[in-house]
Short mmCIF file of C-alpha atoms in Angstrom, two decimals:
data_model
loop_
_atom_site.label_atom_id
_atom_site.label_comp_id
_atom_site.label_asym_id
_atom_site.label_seq_id
_atom_site.Cartn_x
_atom_site.Cartn_y
_atom_site.Cartn_z
CA UNK A 1 5.02 16.93 -33.57
CA UNK A 2 1.49 15.71 -33.69
CA UNK A 3 -1.09 15.44 -30.98
CA UNK A 4 -1.27 11.67 -31.31
CA UNK A 5 0.59 9.27 -29.05
CA UNK A 6 3.17 7.09 -30.71
CA UNK A 7 2.24 3.46 -31.09
CA UNK A 8 5.01 1.44 -29.47
CA UNK A 9 4.67 -2.28 -29.90
CA UNK A 10 4.10 -4.06 -26.60
CA UNK A 11 3.06 -0.85 -24.85
CA UNK A 12 -0.25 -0.51 -23.04
CA UNK A 13 -0.09 3.27 -23.26
CA UNK A 14 -0.75 3.62 -26.99
CA UNK A 15 -4.35 4.19 -28.01
CA UNK A 16 -6.09 1.15 -29.43
CA UNK A 17 -8.67 1.20 -32.15
CA UNK A 18 -12.07 1.35 -30.53
CA UNK A 19 -13.00 2.83 -27.18
CA UNK A 20 -13.40 -0.41 -25.24
CA UNK A 21 -9.74 -1.39 -25.18
CA UNK A 22 -8.56 1.96 -23.85
CA UNK A 23 -10.95 1.78 -20.90
CA UNK A 24 -10.58 -1.93 -20.18
CA UNK A 25 -9.66 -1.44 -16.52
CA UNK A 26 -11.21 2.00 -15.95
CA UNK A 27 -13.51 1.03 -13.07
CA UNK A 28 -10.86 -1.05 -11.31
CA UNK A 29 -8.39 1.83 -11.49
CA UNK A 30 -11.00 4.40 -10.45
CA UNK A 31 -11.96 2.39 -7.36
CA UNK A 32 -8.27 1.82 -6.50
CA UNK A 33 -7.51 5.55 -6.84
CA UNK A 34 -10.49 6.57 -4.68
CA UNK A 35 -9.66 3.99 -2.00
CA UNK A 36 -6.05 5.14 -1.97
CA UNK A 37 -7.08 8.77 -1.53
CA UNK A 38 -9.49 7.84 1.28
CA UNK A 39 -6.84 5.70 3.01
CA UNK A 40 -4.19 8.44 2.88
CA UNK A 41 -6.66 11.12 3.97
CA UNK A 42 -7.66 9.08 7.02
CA UNK A 43 -3.97 8.41 7.73
CA UNK A 44 -3.36 12.18 7.60
CA UNK A 45 -6.26 12.90 9.96
CA UNK A 46 -4.99 10.29 12.43
CA UNK A 47 -1.44 11.68 12.24
CA UNK A 48 -2.71 15.18 13.04
CA UNK A 49 -4.05 13.81 16.34
CA UNK A 50 -0.53 12.84 17.46
CA UNK A 51 1.18 15.28 19.83
CA UNK A 52 3.27 18.12 18.47
CA UNK A 53 6.98 18.47 19.23
CA UNK A 54 8.06 19.54 22.70
CA UNK A 55 10.69 22.10 21.81
CA UNK A 56 11.59 24.42 18.99
CA UNK A 57 12.77 22.33 16.07
CA UNK A 58 11.41 19.08 17.48
CA UNK A 59 9.17 17.54 14.86
CA UNK A 60 7.17 15.30 17.20
CA UNK A 61 5.86 11.78 16.66
CA UNK A 62 3.26 12.84 14.08
CA UNK A 63 5.74 14.27 11.61
CA UNK A 64 6.71 11.10 9.72
CA UNK A 65 3.14 9.73 9.44
CA UNK A 66 2.00 13.15 8.25
CA UNK A 67 4.73 13.30 5.59
CA UNK A 68 3.97 9.76 4.42
CA UNK A 69 0.24 10.51 4.16
CA UNK A 70 0.78 13.78 2.27
CA UNK A 71 3.08 11.99 -0.18
CA UNK A 72 0.48 9.22 -0.51
CA UNK A 73 -2.25 11.79 -1.21
CA UNK A 74 -0.15 13.43 -3.93
CA UNK A 75 0.63 10.10 -5.61
CA UNK A 76 -3.01 8.99 -5.31
CA UNK A 77 -4.23 12.26 -6.82
CA UNK A 78 -1.84 11.87 -9.76
CA UNK A 79 -3.10 8.30 -10.20
CA UNK A 80 -6.71 9.50 -10.17
CA UNK A 81 -5.97 12.20 -12.76
CA UNK A 82 -4.33 9.62 -15.02
CA UNK A 83 -7.35 7.34 -14.70
CA UNK A 84 -9.78 10.16 -15.45
CA UNK A 85 -7.70 11.13 -18.50
CA UNK A 86 -8.44 7.67 -19.89
CA UNK A 87 -5.01 6.14 -19.51
CA UNK A 88 -5.29 2.40 -18.95
CA UNK A 89 -2.92 1.67 -16.06
CA UNK A 90 -3.59 -2.05 -16.08
CA UNK A 91 -5.60 -4.23 -13.81
CA UNK A 92 -6.95 -7.71 -13.52
CA UNK A 93 -8.39 -9.06 -16.74
CA UNK A 94 -9.56 -12.18 -14.95
CA UNK A 95 -11.89 -12.63 -12.01
CA UNK A 96 -10.56 -11.14 -8.79
CA UNK A 97 -9.66 -13.74 -6.17
CA UNK A 98 -12.09 -12.50 -3.51
CA UNK A 99 -11.14 -15.08 -0.81
CA UNK A 100 -7.48 -14.08 -1.06
CA UNK A 101 -8.33 -10.37 -0.90
CA UNK A 102 -10.58 -10.94 2.12
CA UNK A 103 -7.88 -13.08 3.74
CA UNK A 104 -5.33 -10.31 3.34
CA UNK A 105 -7.77 -7.71 4.63
CA UNK A 106 -8.60 -9.87 7.66
CA UNK A 107 -4.91 -10.47 8.30
CA UNK A 108 -4.22 -6.73 8.11
CA UNK A 109 -6.98 -6.00 10.63
CA UNK A 110 -5.78 -8.79 12.94
CA UNK A 111 -2.22 -7.43 12.91
CA UNK A 112 -3.43 -3.90 13.64
CA UNK A 113 -5.67 -5.03 16.50
CA UNK A 114 -3.13 -7.34 18.16
CA UNK A 115 -0.13 -5.00 18.00
CA UNK A 116 -0.82 -3.57 21.46
CA UNK A 117 -0.90 -7.05 23.02
CA UNK A 118 2.10 -8.81 21.52
CA UNK A 119 4.05 -5.91 20.03
CA UNK A 120 4.13 -4.28 16.61
CA UNK A 121 7.42 -5.85 15.48
CA UNK A 122 6.23 -9.37 16.26
CA UNK A 123 2.81 -8.70 14.68
CA UNK A 124 4.41 -7.42 11.48
CA UNK A 125 6.66 -10.46 11.31
CA UNK A 126 3.85 -12.94 11.83
CA UNK A 127 1.45 -11.05 9.56
CA UNK A 128 3.81 -10.77 6.61
CA UNK A 129 4.91 -14.37 7.01
CA UNK A 130 1.32 -15.61 6.95
CA UNK A 131 0.48 -13.26 4.05
CA UNK A 132 3.14 -14.88 1.87
CA UNK A 133 1.40 -18.23 2.38
CA UNK A 134 -1.64 -16.84 0.56
CA UNK A 135 0.34 -16.63 -2.70
CA UNK A 136 1.69 -19.49 -4.80
CA UNK A 137 5.41 -20.05 -5.11
CA UNK A 138 8.25 -22.38 -4.40
CA UNK A 139 9.12 -23.38 -0.84
CA UNK A 140 6.26 -21.47 0.81
CA UNK A 141 7.25 -22.15 4.43
CA UNK A 142 10.86 -21.09 3.94
CA UNK A 143 9.65 -17.97 2.11
CA UNK A 144 7.13 -17.23 4.89
CA UNK A 145 9.74 -17.62 7.65
CA UNK A 146 12.30 -15.49 5.79
CA UNK A 147 9.73 -12.76 5.10
CA UNK A 148 8.46 -12.78 8.68
CA UNK A 149 11.93 -12.66 10.21
CA UNK A 150 12.94 -9.90 7.78
CA UNK A 151 9.97 -7.70 8.64
CA UNK A 152 10.44 -8.37 12.36
CA UNK A 153 14.14 -7.41 12.09
CA UNK A 154 13.32 -4.18 10.25
CA UNK A 155 10.61 -3.19 12.73
CA UNK A 156 12.53 -4.17 15.85
CA UNK A 157 16.09 -3.32 14.79
CA UNK A 158 15.60 -0.23 12.67
CA UNK A 159 12.60 1.43 14.26
CA UNK A 160 12.79 0.08 17.82
CA UNK A 161 16.52 0.06 18.50
CA UNK A 162 18.27 2.29 15.96
CA UNK A 163 15.69 5.09 15.75
CA UNK A 164 14.50 4.47 19.34
CA UNK A 165 10.83 4.82 18.42
CA UNK A 166 8.45 3.52 21.06
CA UNK A 167 6.69 0.59 19.38
CA UNK A 168 3.53 -0.89 20.85
#
């Protein structure tokens, strides 16, 4: 065995001749990794503020968010290590569609802020339905309605009814 990576045709993981091609998306991936770590760390801090379980063996309402955030931190850290090792994990080679990104960010904030007023399940349904309209595709309104109803059904049926979690 040699210390060189095998060159597989069609693979983005093989080293290219010249340093520019191997670091084509370095800054995009570095920013994405750092934002992901910050997001999951803040999610962990917020989950630690939730009340602990009430009896021995009761995990409490903060258990699942804490587990999700710890898993997210681990995955984000692995992603960051891969980026710092110089592995090109892909990214946008064209200009980033800033209005679409800002639209999704605004929609995310609107859903989070309105969940207490109209309910989390309904907010998730409306938010995901509207989000699909920001992307091109066939039959956008049918796709938006199907996505919105699907997310509403998951939030309401699975989390609200089946797991009996108190949703805002």
